[in-house]
Tab-separated table of C-alpha atoms in Angstrom:
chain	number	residue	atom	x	y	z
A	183	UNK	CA	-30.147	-23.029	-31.124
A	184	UNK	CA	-28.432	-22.632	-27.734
A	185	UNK	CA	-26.051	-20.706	-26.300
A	186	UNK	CA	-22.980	-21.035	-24.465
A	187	UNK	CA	-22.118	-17.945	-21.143
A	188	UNK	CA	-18.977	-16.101	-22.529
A	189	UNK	CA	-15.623	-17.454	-21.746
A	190	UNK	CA	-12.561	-15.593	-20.672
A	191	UNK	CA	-10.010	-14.744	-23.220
A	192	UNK	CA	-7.093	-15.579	-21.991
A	193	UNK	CA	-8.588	-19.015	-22.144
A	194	UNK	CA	-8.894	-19.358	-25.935
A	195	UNK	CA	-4.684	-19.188	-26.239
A	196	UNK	CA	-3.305	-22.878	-26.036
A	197	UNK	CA	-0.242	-22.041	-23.820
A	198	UNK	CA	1.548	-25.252	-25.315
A	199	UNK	CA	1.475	-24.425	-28.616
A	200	UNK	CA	2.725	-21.129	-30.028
A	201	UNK	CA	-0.119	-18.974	-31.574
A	202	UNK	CA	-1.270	-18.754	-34.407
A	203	UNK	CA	-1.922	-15.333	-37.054
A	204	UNK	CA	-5.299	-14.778	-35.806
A	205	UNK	CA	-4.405	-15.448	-32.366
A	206	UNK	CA	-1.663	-12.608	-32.805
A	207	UNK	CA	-3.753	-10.483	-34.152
A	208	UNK	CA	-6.097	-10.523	-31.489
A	209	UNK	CA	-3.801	-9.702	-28.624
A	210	UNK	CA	-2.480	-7.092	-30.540
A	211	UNK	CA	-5.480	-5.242	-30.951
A	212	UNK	CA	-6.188	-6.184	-27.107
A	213	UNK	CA	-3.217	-4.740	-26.232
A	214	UNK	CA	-3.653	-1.079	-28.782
A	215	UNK	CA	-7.331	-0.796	-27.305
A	216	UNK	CA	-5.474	-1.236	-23.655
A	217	UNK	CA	-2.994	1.392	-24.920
A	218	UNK	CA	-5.903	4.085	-25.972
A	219	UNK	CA	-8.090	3.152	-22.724
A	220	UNK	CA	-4.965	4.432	-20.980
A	221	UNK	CA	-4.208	7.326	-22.829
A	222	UNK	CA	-7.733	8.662	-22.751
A	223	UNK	CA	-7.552	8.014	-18.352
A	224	UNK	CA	-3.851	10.479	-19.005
A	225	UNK	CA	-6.054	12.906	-21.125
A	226	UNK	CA	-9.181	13.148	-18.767
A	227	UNK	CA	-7.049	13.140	-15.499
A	228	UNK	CA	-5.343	15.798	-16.944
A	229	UNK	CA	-8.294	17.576	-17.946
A	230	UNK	CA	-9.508	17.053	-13.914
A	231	UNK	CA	-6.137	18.489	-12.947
A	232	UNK	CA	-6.893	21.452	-14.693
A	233	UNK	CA	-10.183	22.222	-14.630
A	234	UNK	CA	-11.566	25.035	-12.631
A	235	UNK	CA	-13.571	24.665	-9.549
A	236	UNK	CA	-16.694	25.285	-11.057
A	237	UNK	CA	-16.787	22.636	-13.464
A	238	UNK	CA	-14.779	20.143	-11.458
A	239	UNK	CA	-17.860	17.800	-10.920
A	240	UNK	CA	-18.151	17.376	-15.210
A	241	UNK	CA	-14.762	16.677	-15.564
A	242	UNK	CA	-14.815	14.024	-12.190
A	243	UNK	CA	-17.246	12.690	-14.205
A	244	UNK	CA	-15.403	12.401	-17.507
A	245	UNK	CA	-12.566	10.739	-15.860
A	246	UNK	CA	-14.553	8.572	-13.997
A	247	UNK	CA	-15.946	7.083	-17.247
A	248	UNK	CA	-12.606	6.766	-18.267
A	249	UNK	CA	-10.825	4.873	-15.538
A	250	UNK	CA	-13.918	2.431	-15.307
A	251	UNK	CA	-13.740	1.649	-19.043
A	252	UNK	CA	-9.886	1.085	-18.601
A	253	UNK	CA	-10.337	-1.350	-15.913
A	254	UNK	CA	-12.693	-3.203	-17.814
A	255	UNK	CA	-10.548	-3.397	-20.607
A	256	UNK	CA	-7.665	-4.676	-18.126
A	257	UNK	CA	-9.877	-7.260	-17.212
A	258	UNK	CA	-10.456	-8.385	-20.453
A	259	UNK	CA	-6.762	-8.644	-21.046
A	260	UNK	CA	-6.231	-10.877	-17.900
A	261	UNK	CA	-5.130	-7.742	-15.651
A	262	UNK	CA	-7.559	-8.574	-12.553
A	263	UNK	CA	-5.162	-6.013	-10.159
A	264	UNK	CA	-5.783	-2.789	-10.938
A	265	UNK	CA	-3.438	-1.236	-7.722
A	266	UNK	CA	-0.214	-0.677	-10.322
A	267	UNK	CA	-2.440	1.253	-12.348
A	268	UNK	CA	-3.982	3.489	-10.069
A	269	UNK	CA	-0.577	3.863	-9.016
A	270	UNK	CA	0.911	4.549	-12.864
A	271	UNK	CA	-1.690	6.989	-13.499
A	272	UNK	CA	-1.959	8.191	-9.886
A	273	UNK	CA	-5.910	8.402	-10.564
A	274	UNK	CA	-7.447	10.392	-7.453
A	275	UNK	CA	-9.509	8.815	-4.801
A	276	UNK	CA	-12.648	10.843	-5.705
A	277	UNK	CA	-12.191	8.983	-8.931
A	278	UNK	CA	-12.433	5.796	-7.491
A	279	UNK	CA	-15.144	6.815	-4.818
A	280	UNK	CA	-17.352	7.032	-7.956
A	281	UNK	CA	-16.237	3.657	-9.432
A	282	UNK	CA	-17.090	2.442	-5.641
A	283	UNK	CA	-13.425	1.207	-5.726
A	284	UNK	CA	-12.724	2.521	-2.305
């Protein structure tokens, strides 16, 4: 048996023909995973907002998780720009020091 490298996607979707159930299915659930991705990066930026100064590092740390498993779920969906985003969610550059965004 042999295997083929992962292909994007975005490239499975005919763009001449309209798609079919299971191709609306799938971008739905792309786009409600993209939807809780983002609302966990609201809940832990929050949380970093908030936190005291003494526990500021866990809570960097929580949020970093967060943001980098949004992007990568962005990039998944076709979203290769991520500068709206960081704008949207106004996610702090210490944040993306740790993702070694910046």
């Amino acid at each position: 048996m042999s295997f083929r490298p992962p292909q994007s996607i975005s490239a499975r979707f005919d763009r001449d023909s309209p798609p079919n159930a299971l191709d609306m299915e799938i971008m739905a659930e792309m786009a409600a995973a993209l939807g809780r991705a983002g609302e966990k990066v609201e809940q832990t930026l929050e949380n970093l907002n908030a936190a005291p100064e003494t526990e500021r590092q866990l809570y960097l740390k929580a949020a970093a998780r967060a943001v980098h498993a949004y992007f990568i779920q962005r990039e998944l969906c076709g979203l290769r720009s991520h500068d709206d985003a960081i704008r949207h969610y106004g996610i702090p550059r210490a944040v993306l020091v740790r993702l070694g965004a910046v």
